[in-house]
Amino acid sequence: MNFADFVRAAFALALTLGLVGLAAVALRRYGPDAMARMAMKRKDRRLRIVETLVLDPARRLLIVDCDGVERLILLGDGHLLADLAKPKAPR
């Protein structure tokens, strides 16, 4: 192996490591997080989860806001167990 082959191999290694580094930087900047940030910029969402509470591994409570109306929902095993509406204020 002469000196020219050694230089060519070193240059190829440097180029490969540079491309891997460039791909890592691009993935951090334009990766899945960037897609989530773009989706969060939309302000015209009608439905949002206000708060969640895990009761046990099978059940969870959610407060969901839909068009300004909050609902309390009890989920279990991926199924809706109860939709508990907020009580109406007495007149």
PDB file of N, CA and C in Angstrom:
ATOM      1  N   MET A   1       0.855  -1.173   0.000  1.00  0.00           N
ATOM      2  CA  MET A   1       0.000   0.000   0.000  1.00  0.00           C
ATOM      3  C   MET A   1       0.897   1.231   0.000  1.00  0.00           C
ATOM      4  N   ASN A   2       0.750   2.044  -0.989  1.00  0.00           N
ATOM      5  CA  ASN A   2       1.562   3.245  -1.071  1.00  0.00           C
ATOM      6  C   ASN A   2       0.860   4.422  -0.404  1.00  0.00           C
ATOM      7  N   PHE A   3       1.519   5.542  -0.386  1.00  0.00           N
ATOM      8  CA  PHE A   3       1.023   6.728   0.316  1.00  0.00           C
ATOM      9  C   PHE A   3      -0.282   7.248  -0.287  1.00  0.00           C
ATOM     10  N   ALA A   4      -0.447   7.174  -1.592  1.00  0.00           N
ATOM     11  CA  ALA A   4      -1.662   7.671  -2.262  1.00  0.00           C
ATOM     12  C   ALA A   4      -2.883   6.850  -1.834  1.00  0.00           C
ATOM     13  N   ASP A   5      -2.739   5.545  -1.686  1.00  0.00           N
ATOM     14  CA  ASP A   5      -3.849   4.705  -1.222  1.00  0.00           C
ATOM     15  C   ASP A   5      -4.226   5.042   0.225  1.00  0.00           C
ATOM     16  N   PHE A   6      -3.209   5.304   1.049  1.00  0.00           N
ATOM     17  CA  PHE A   6      -3.465   5.669   2.445  1.00  0.00           C
ATOM     18  C   PHE A   6      -4.230   6.995   2.529  1.00  0.00           C
ATOM     19  N   VAL A   7      -3.825   7.975   1.738  1.00  0.00           N
ATOM     20  CA  VAL A   7      -4.504   9.276   1.722  1.00  0.00           C
ATOM     21  C   VAL A   7      -5.936   9.123   1.214  1.00  0.00           C
ATOM     22  N   ARG A   8      -6.125   8.301   0.182  1.00  0.00           N
ATOM     23  CA  ARG A   8      -7.466   8.069  -0.362  1.00  0.00           C
ATOM     24  C   ARG A   8      -8.368   7.410   0.685  1.00  0.00           C
ATOM     25  N   ALA A   9      -7.848   6.440   1.430  1.00  0.00           N
ATOM     26  CA  ALA A   9      -8.629   5.763   2.471  1.00  0.00           C
ATOM     27  C   ALA A   9      -8.973   6.730   3.605  1.00  0.00           C
ATOM     28  N   ALA A  10      -8.008   7.568   4.012  1.00  0.00           N
ATOM     29  CA  ALA A  10      -8.257   8.548   5.077  1.00  0.00           C
ATOM     30  C   ALA A  10      -9.304   9.562   4.629  1.00  0.00           C
ATOM     31  N   PHE A  11      -9.226  10.007   3.375  1.00  0.00           N
ATOM     32  CA  PHE A  11     -10.216  10.956   2.856  1.00  0.00           C
ATOM     33  C   PHE A  11     -11.611  10.317   2.792  1.00  0.00           C
ATOM     34  N   ALA A  12     -11.686   9.068   2.378  1.00  0.00           N
ATOM     35  CA  ALA A  12     -12.979   8.376   2.316  1.00  0.00           C
ATOM     36  C   ALA A  12     -13.572   8.214   3.715  1.00  0.00           C
ATOM     37  N   LEU A  13     -12.728   7.905   4.711  1.00  0.00           N
ATOM     38  CA  LEU A  13     -13.214   7.786   6.087  1.00  0.00           C
ATOM     39  C   LEU A  13     -13.712   9.132   6.595  1.00  0.00           C
ATOM     40  N   ALA A  14     -12.975  10.203   6.338  1.00  0.00           N
ATOM     41  CA  ALA A  14     -13.398  11.536   6.774  1.00  0.00           C
ATOM     42  C   ALA A  14     -14.697  11.950   6.097  1.00  0.00           C
ATOM     43  N   LEU A  15     -14.845  11.649   4.829  1.00  0.00           N
ATOM     44  CA  LEU A  15     -16.068  11.981   4.103  1.00  0.00           C
ATOM     45  C   LEU A  15     -17.265  11.205   4.662  1.00  0.00           C
ATOM     46  N   THR A  16     -17.065   9.927   4.939  1.00  0.00           N
ATOM     47  CA  THR A  16     -18.141   9.104   5.487  1.00  0.00           C
ATOM     48  C   THR A  16     -18.566   9.597   6.868  1.00  0.00           C
ATOM     49  N   LEU A  17     -17.607   9.882   7.740  1.00  0.00           N
ATOM     50  CA  LEU A  17     -17.942  10.396   9.071  1.00  0.00           C
ATOM     51  C   LEU A  17     -18.609  11.767   8.989  1.00  0.00           C
ATOM     52  N   GLY A  18     -18.187  12.589   8.040  1.00  0.00           N
ATOM     53  CA  GLY A  18     -18.826  13.886   7.849  1.00  0.00           C
ATOM     54  C   GLY A  18     -20.273  13.757   7.404  1.00  0.00           C
ATOM     55  N   LEU A  19     -20.553  12.820   6.504  1.00  0.00           N
ATOM     56  CA  LEU A  19     -21.936  12.600   6.052  1.00  0.00           C
ATOM     57  C   LEU A  19     -22.806  12.053   7.178  1.00  0.00           C
ATOM     58  N   VAL A  20     -22.256  11.171   8.004  1.00  0.00           N
ATOM     59  CA  VAL A  20     -23.016  10.647   9.151  1.00  0.00           C
ATOM     60  C   VAL A  20     -23.321  11.780  10.129  1.00  0.00           C
ATOM     61  N   GLY A  21     -22.347  12.640  10.384  1.00  0.00           N
ATOM     62  CA  GLY A  21     -22.571  13.793  11.262  1.00  0.00           C
ATOM     63  C   GLY A  21     -23.596  14.753  10.700  1.00  0.00           C
ATOM     64  N   LEU A  22     -23.534  14.998   9.405  1.00  0.00           N
ATOM     65  CA  LEU A  22     -24.504  15.878   8.756  1.00  0.00           C
ATOM     66  C   LEU A  22     -25.914  15.285   8.832  1.00  0.00           C
ATOM     67  N   ALA A  23     -26.028  13.996   8.659  1.00  0.00           N
ATOM     68  CA  ALA A  23     -27.335  13.338   8.779  1.00  0.00           C
ATOM     69  C   ALA A  23     -27.869  13.448  10.204  1.00  0.00           C
ATOM     70  N   ALA A  24     -26.994  13.332  11.205  1.00  0.00           N
ATOM     71  CA  ALA A  24     -27.433  13.460  12.600  1.00  0.00           C
ATOM     72  C   ALA A  24     -27.936  14.869  12.892  1.00  0.00           C
ATOM     73  N   VAL A  25     -27.235  15.873  12.389  1.00  0.00           N
ATOM     74  CA  VAL A  25     -27.664  17.260  12.600  1.00  0.00           C
ATOM     75  C   VAL A  25     -28.992  17.517  11.890  1.00  0.00           C
ATOM     76  N   ALA A  26     -29.143  17.022  10.679  1.00  0.00           N
ATOM     77  CA  ALA A  26     -30.398  17.210   9.939  1.00  0.00           C
ATOM     78  C   ALA A  26     -31.549  16.500  10.623  1.00  0.00           C
ATOM     79  N   LEU A  27     -31.297  15.328  11.174  1.00  0.00           N
ATOM     80  CA  LEU A  27     -32.357  14.589  11.865  1.00  0.00           C
ATOM     81  C   LEU A  27     -32.794  15.308  13.132  1.00  0.00           C
ATOM     82  N   ARG A  28     -31.837  15.904  13.834  1.00  0.00           N
ATOM     83  CA  ARG A  28     -32.217  16.664  15.030  1.00  0.00           C
ATOM     84  C   ARG A  28     -33.022  17.898  14.676  1.00  0.00           C
ATOM     85  N   ARG A  29     -32.666  18.538  13.584  1.00  0.00           N
ATOM     86  CA  ARG A  29     -33.352  19.778  13.222  1.00  0.00           C
ATOM     87  C   ARG A  29     -34.682  19.526  12.515  1.00  0.00           C
ATOM     88  N   TYR A  30     -34.716  18.570  11.604  1.00  0.00           N
ATOM     89  CA  TYR A  30     -35.912  18.337  10.792  1.00  0.00           C
ATOM     90  C   TYR A  30     -36.559  16.992  11.077  1.00  0.00           C
ATOM     91  N   GLY A  31     -36.278  16.383  12.210  1.00  0.00           N
ATOM     92  CA  GLY A  31     -36.794  15.069  12.537  1.00  0.00           C
ATOM     93  C   GLY A  31     -38.240  15.107  12.988  1.00  0.00           C
ATOM     94  N   PRO A  32     -38.688  14.094  13.704  1.00  0.00           N
ATOM     95  CA  PRO A  32     -40.079  14.007  14.156  1.00  0.00           C
ATOM     96  C   PRO A  32     -40.503  15.183  15.031  1.00  0.00           C
ATOM     97  N   ASP A  33     -39.576  15.760  15.788  1.00  0.00           N
ATOM     98  CA  ASP A  33     -39.911  16.919  16.609  1.00  0.00           C
ATOM     99  C   ASP A  33     -40.360  18.103  15.765  1.00  0.00           C
ATOM    100  N   ALA A  34     -39.724  18.289  14.634  1.00  0.00           N
ATOM    101  CA  ALA A  34     -40.090  19.410  13.768  1.00  0.00           C
ATOM    102  C   ALA A  34     -41.517  19.246  13.254  1.00  0.00           C
ATOM    103  N   MET A  35     -41.908  18.031  12.939  1.00  0.00           N
ATOM    104  CA  MET A  35     -43.284  17.795  12.482  1.00  0.00           C
ATOM    105  C   MET A  35     -44.273  18.101  13.609  1.00  0.00           C
ATOM    106  N   ALA A  36     -43.941  17.741  14.843  1.00  0.00           N
ATOM    107  CA  ALA A  36     -44.823  18.026  15.979  1.00  0.00           C
ATOM    108  C   ALA A  36     -44.910  19.531  16.235  1.00  0.00           C
ATOM    109  N   ARG A  37     -43.793  20.241  16.087  1.00  0.00           N
ATOM    110  CA  ARG A  37     -43.821  21.693  16.290  1.00  0.00           C
ATOM    111  C   ARG A  37     -44.681  22.380  15.251  1.00  0.00           C
ATOM    112  N   MET A  38     -44.633  21.901  14.008  1.00  0.00           N
ATOM    113  CA  MET A  38     -45.469  22.505  12.967  1.00  0.00           C
ATOM    114  C   MET A  38     -46.943  22.237  13.232  1.00  0.00           C
ATOM    115  N   ALA A  39     -47.272  21.063  13.747  1.00  0.00           N
ATOM    116  CA  ALA A  39     -48.662  20.729  14.032  1.00  0.00           C
ATOM    117  C   ALA A  39     -49.179  21.541  15.218  1.00  0.00           C
ATOM    118  N   MET A  40     -48.305  21.881  16.167  1.00  0.00           N
ATOM    119  CA  MET A  40     -48.742  22.622  17.342  1.00  0.00           C
ATOM    120  C   MET A  40     -49.008  24.081  17.033  1.00  0.00           C
ATOM    121  N   LYS A  41     -48.513  24.597  15.918  1.00  0.00           N
ATOM    122  CA  LYS A  41     -48.709  25.995  15.572  1.00  0.00           C
ATOM    123  C   LYS A  41     -50.146  26.286  15.158  1.00  0.00           C
ATOM    124  N   ARG A  42     -50.887  25.264  14.788  1.00  0.00           N
ATOM    125  CA  ARG A  42     -52.277  25.476  14.389  1.00  0.00           C
ATOM    126  C   ARG A  42     -53.102  25.857  15.603  1.00  0.00           C
ATOM    127  N   LYS A  43     -53.816  26.958  15.524  1.00  0.00           N
ATOM    128  CA  LYS A  43     -54.619  27.446  16.646  1.00  0.00           C
ATOM    129  C   LYS A  43     -56.100  27.128  16.482  1.00  0.00           C
ATOM    130  N   ASP A  44     -56.500  26.555  15.351  1.00  0.00           N
ATOM    131  CA  ASP A  44     -57.914  26.326  15.098  1.00  0.00           C
ATOM    132  C   ASP A  44     -58.378  24.939  15.546  1.00  0.00           C
ATOM    133  N   ARG A  45     -57.724  24.368  16.521  1.00  0.00           N
ATOM    134  CA  ARG A  45     -58.133  23.056  17.037  1.00  0.00           C
ATOM    135  C   ARG A  45     -59.373  23.208  17.904  1.00  0.00           C
ATOM    136  N   ARG A  46     -60.306  22.290  17.754  1.00  0.00           N
ATOM    137  CA  ARG A  46     -61.531  22.325  18.537  1.00  0.00           C
ATOM    138  C   ARG A  46     -61.481  21.404  19.738  1.00  0.00           C
ATOM    139  N   LEU A  47     -60.619  20.432  19.707  1.00  0.00           N
ATOM    140  CA  LEU A  47     -60.578  19.415  20.754  1.00  0.00           C
ATOM    141  C   LEU A  47     -59.201  19.408  21.387  1.00  0.00           C
ATOM    142  N   ARG A  48     -59.168  19.400  22.724  1.00  0.00           N
ATOM    143  CA  ARG A  48     -57.887  19.287  23.410  1.00  0.00           C
ATOM    144  C   ARG A  48     -58.082  18.595  24.747  1.00  0.00           C
ATOM    145  N   ILE A  49     -57.038  17.924  25.196  1.00  0.00           N
ATOM    146  CA  ILE A  49     -57.061  17.258  26.491  1.00  0.00           C
ATOM    147  C   ILE A  49     -56.508  18.239  27.504  1.00  0.00           C
ATOM    148  N   VAL A  50     -57.322  18.583  28.495  1.00  0.00           N
ATOM    149  CA  VAL A  50     -56.920  19.553  29.501  1.00  0.00           C
ATOM    150  C   VAL A  50     -56.034  18.886  30.539  1.00  0.00           C
ATOM    151  N   GLU A  51     -56.451  17.709  31.013  1.00  0.00           N
ATOM    152  CA  GLU A  51     -55.703  17.025  32.062  1.00  0.00           C
ATOM    153  C   GLU A  51     -56.025  15.540  32.033  1.00  0.00           C
ATOM    154  N   THR A  52     -55.057  14.718  32.442  1.00  0.00           N
ATOM    155  CA  THR A  52     -55.271  13.279  32.568  1.00  0.00           C
ATOM    156  C   THR A  52     -54.835  12.842  33.950  1.00  0.00           C
ATOM    157  N   LEU A  53     -55.457  11.788  34.427  1.00  0.00           N
ATOM    158  CA  LEU A  53     -55.098  11.197  35.713  1.00  0.00           C
ATOM    159  C   LEU A  53     -55.171   9.687  35.567  1.00  0.00           C
ATOM    160  N   VAL A  54     -54.055   9.015  35.818  1.00  0.00           N
ATOM    161  CA  VAL A  54     -54.013   7.561  35.737  1.00  0.00           C
ATOM    162  C   VAL A  54     -54.468   7.014  37.082  1.00  0.00           C
ATOM    163  N   LEU A  55     -55.570   6.260  37.060  1.00  0.00           N
ATOM    164  CA  LEU A  55     -56.086   5.677  38.292  1.00  0.00           C
ATOM    165  C   LEU A  55     -55.384   4.367  38.620  1.00  0.00           C
ATOM    166  N   ASP A  56     -55.252   3.513  37.645  1.00  0.00           N
ATOM    167  CA  ASP A  56     -54.502   2.267  37.751  1.00  0.00           C
ATOM    168  C   ASP A  56     -54.085   1.881  36.339  1.00  0.00           C
ATOM    169  N   PRO A  57     -53.346   0.778  36.161  1.00  0.00           N
ATOM    170  CA  PRO A  57     -52.873   0.460  34.807  1.00  0.00           C
ATOM    171  C   PRO A  57     -53.992   0.253  33.781  1.00  0.00           C
ATOM    172  N   ALA A  58     -55.202   0.007  34.239  1.00  0.00           N
ATOM    173  CA  ALA A  58     -56.291  -0.251  33.298  1.00  0.00           C
ATOM    174  C   ALA A  58     -57.236   0.934  33.115  1.00  0.00           C
ATOM    175  N   ARG A  59     -57.217   1.903  34.036  1.00  0.00           N
ATOM    176  CA  ARG A  59     -58.194   2.998  33.957  1.00  0.00           C
ATOM    177  C   ARG A  59     -57.518   4.359  34.026  1.00  0.00           C
ATOM    178  N   ARG A  60     -58.152   5.325  33.362  1.00  0.00           N
ATOM    179  CA  ARG A  60     -57.618   6.685  33.293  1.00  0.00           C
ATOM    180  C   ARG A  60     -58.774   7.672  33.209  1.00  0.00           C
ATOM    181  N   LEU A  61     -58.635   8.814  33.885  1.00  0.00           N
ATOM    182  CA  LEU A  61     -59.606   9.902  33.813  1.00  0.00           C
ATOM    183  C   LEU A  61     -59.062  10.988  32.898  1.00  0.00           C
ATOM    184  N   LEU A  62     -59.922  11.532  32.043  1.00  0.00           N
ATOM    185  CA  LEU A  62     -59.547  12.611  31.134  1.00  0.00           C
ATOM    186  C   LEU A  62     -60.515  13.769  31.298  1.00  0.00           C
ATOM    187  N   ILE A  63     -59.984  14.979  31.269  1.00  0.00           N
ATOM    188  CA  ILE A  63     -60.819  16.167  31.119  1.00  0.00           C
ATOM    189  C   ILE A  63     -60.557  16.661  29.702  1.00  0.00           C
ATOM    190  N   VAL A  64     -61.603  16.642  28.883  1.00  0.00           N
ATOM    191  CA  VAL A  64     -61.505  16.992  27.471  1.00  0.00           C
ATOM    192  C   VAL A  64     -62.301  18.267  27.236  1.00  0.00           C
ATOM    193  N   ASP A  65     -61.691  19.213  26.528  1.00  0.00           N
ATOM    194  CA  ASP A  65     -62.359  20.463  26.180  1.00  0.00           C
ATOM    195  C   ASP A  65     -62.723  20.414  24.703  1.00  0.00           C
ATOM    196  N   CYS A  66     -64.019  20.510  24.409  1.00  0.00           N
ATOM    197  CA  CYS A  66     -64.501  20.505  23.037  1.00  0.00           C
ATOM    198  C   CYS A  66     -65.404  21.716  22.838  1.00  0.00           C
ATOM    199  N   ASP A  67     -64.966  22.638  22.009  1.00  0.00           N
ATOM    200  CA  ASP A  67     -65.713  23.864  21.728  1.00  0.00           C
ATOM    201  C   ASP A  67     -66.056  24.636  22.999  1.00  0.00           C
ATOM    202  N   GLY A  68     -65.126  24.668  23.950  1.00  0.00           N
ATOM    203  CA  GLY A  68     -65.328  25.422  25.177  1.00  0.00           C
ATOM    204  C   GLY A  68     -66.108  24.684  26.240  1.00  0.00           C
ATOM    205  N   VAL A  69     -66.535  23.454  25.998  1.00  0.00           N
ATOM    206  CA  VAL A  69     -67.271  22.659  26.972  1.00  0.00           C
ATOM    207  C   VAL A  69     -66.346  21.554  27.474  1.00  0.00           C
ATOM    208  N   GLU A  70     -66.135  21.513  28.790  1.00  0.00           N
ATOM    209  CA  GLU A  70     -65.265  20.496  29.359  1.00  0.00           C
ATOM    210  C   GLU A  70     -66.094  19.280  29.761  1.00  0.00           C
ATOM    211  N   ARG A  71     -65.560  18.096  29.454  1.00  0.00           N
ATOM    212  CA  ARG A  71     -66.219  16.836  29.794  1.00  0.00           C
ATOM    213  C   ARG A  71     -65.220  15.979  30.552  1.00  0.00           C
ATOM    214  N   LEU A  72     -65.708  15.214  31.528  1.00  0.00           N
ATOM    215  CA  LEU A  72     -64.898  14.274  32.283  1.00  0.00           C
ATOM    216  C   LEU A  72     -65.181  12.882  31.738  1.00  0.00           C
ATOM    217  N   ILE A  73     -64.134  12.192  31.277  1.00  0.00           N
ATOM    218  CA  ILE A  73     -64.296  10.892  30.634  1.00  0.00           C
ATOM    219  C   ILE A  73     -63.468   9.865  31.388  1.00  0.00           C
ATOM    220  N   LEU A  74     -64.065   8.719  31.669  1.00  0.00           N
ATOM    221  CA  LEU A  74     -63.368   7.611  32.315  1.00  0.00           C
ATOM    222  C   LEU A  74     -63.108   6.542  31.269  1.00  0.00           C
ATOM    223  N   LEU A  75     -61.832   6.241  31.030  1.00  0.00           N
ATOM    224  CA  LEU A  75     -61.427   5.234  30.052  1.00  0.00           C
ATOM    225  C   LEU A  75     -60.865   4.023  30.775  1.00  0.00           C
ATOM    226  N   GLY A  76     -61.107   2.844  30.194  1.00  0.00           N
ATOM    227  CA  GLY A  76     -60.536   1.630  30.752  1.00  0.00           C
ATOM    228  C   GLY A  76     -60.306   0.603  29.675  1.00  0.00           C
ATOM    229  N   ASP A  77     -59.118   0.018  29.643  1.00  0.00           N
ATOM    230  CA  ASP A  77     -58.744  -1.000  28.662  1.00  0.00           C
ATOM    231  C   ASP A  77     -58.995  -0.520  27.227  1.00  0.00           C
ATOM    232  N   GLY A  78     -58.812   0.772  26.987  1.00  0.00           N
ATOM    233  CA  GLY A  78     -58.998   1.323  25.649  1.00  0.00           C
ATOM    234  C   GLY A  78     -60.452   1.554  25.283  1.00  0.00           C
ATOM    235  N   HIS A  79     -61.382   1.380  26.224  1.00  0.00           N
ATOM    236  CA  HIS A  79     -62.810   1.571  25.959  1.00  0.00           C
ATOM    237  C   HIS A  79     -63.343   2.701  26.828  1.00  0.00           C
ATOM    238  N   LEU A  80     -64.391   3.360  26.348  1.00  0.00           N
ATOM    239  CA  LEU A  80     -65.059   4.403  27.109  1.00  0.00           C
ATOM    240  C   LEU A  80     -65.940   3.738  28.155  1.00  0.00           C
ATOM    241  N   LEU A  81     -65.652   4.010  29.441  1.00  0.00           N
ATOM    242  CA  LEU A  81     -66.459   3.446  30.505  1.00  0.00           C
ATOM    243  C   LEU A  81     -67.594   4.377  30.905  1.00  0.00           C
ATOM    244  N   ALA A  82     -67.307   5.659  30.970  1.00  0.00           N
ATOM    245  CA  ALA A  82     -68.342   6.609  31.367  1.00  0.00           C
ATOM    246  C   ALA A  82     -67.997   7.985  30.831  1.00  0.00           C
ATOM    247  N   ASP A  83     -69.024   8.720  30.450  1.00  0.00           N
ATOM    248  CA  ASP A  83     -68.886  10.108  30.050  1.00  0.00           C
ATOM    249  C   ASP A  83     -69.648  10.919  31.086  1.00  0.00           C
ATOM    250  N   LEU A  84     -68.925  11.496  32.033  1.00  0.00           N
ATOM    251  CA  LEU A  84     -69.547  12.178  33.148  1.00  0.00           C
ATOM    252  C   LEU A  84     -69.613  13.677  32.836  1.00  0.00           C
ATOM    253  N   ALA A  85     -70.794  14.159  32.528  1.00  0.00           N
ATOM    254  CA  ALA A  85     -70.967  15.571  32.193  1.00  0.00           C
ATOM    255  C   ALA A  85     -70.847  16.402  33.462  1.00  0.00           C
ATOM    256  N   LYS A  86     -70.401  17.651  33.305  1.00  0.00           N
ATOM    257  CA  LYS A  86     -70.345  18.550  34.448  1.00  0.00           C
ATOM    258  C   LYS A  86     -71.775  18.829  34.896  1.00  0.00           C
ATOM    259  N   PRO A  87     -72.012  18.836  36.206  1.00  0.00           N
ATOM    260  CA  PRO A  87     -73.377  19.108  36.668  1.00  0.00           C
ATOM    261  C   PRO A  87     -73.800  20.529  36.330  1.00  0.00           C
ATOM    262  N   LYS A  88     -75.063  20.672  35.989  1.00  0.00           N
ATOM    263  CA  LYS A  88     -75.604  21.991  35.651  1.00  0.00           C
ATOM    264  C   LYS A  88     -75.751  22.801  36.932  1.00  0.00           C
ATOM    265  N   ALA A  89     -75.499  24.108  36.821  1.00  0.00           N
ATOM    266  CA  ALA A  89     -75.656  24.992  37.978  1.00  0.00           C
ATOM    267  C   ALA A  89     -77.136  25.214  38.238  1.00  0.00           C
ATOM    268  N   PRO A  90     -77.572  25.145  39.505  1.00  0.00           N
ATOM    269  CA  PRO A  90     -78.995  25.380  39.805  1.00  0.00           C
ATOM    270  C   PRO A  90     -79.350  26.834  39.530  1.00  0.00           C
ATOM    271  N   ARG A  91     -80.598  27.045  39.102  1.00  0.00           N
ATOM    272  CA  ARG A  91     -81.054  28.389  38.745  1.00  0.00           C
ATOM    273  C   ARG A  91     -81.710  29.054  39.894  1.00  0.00           C
TER     274      ARG A  91
END
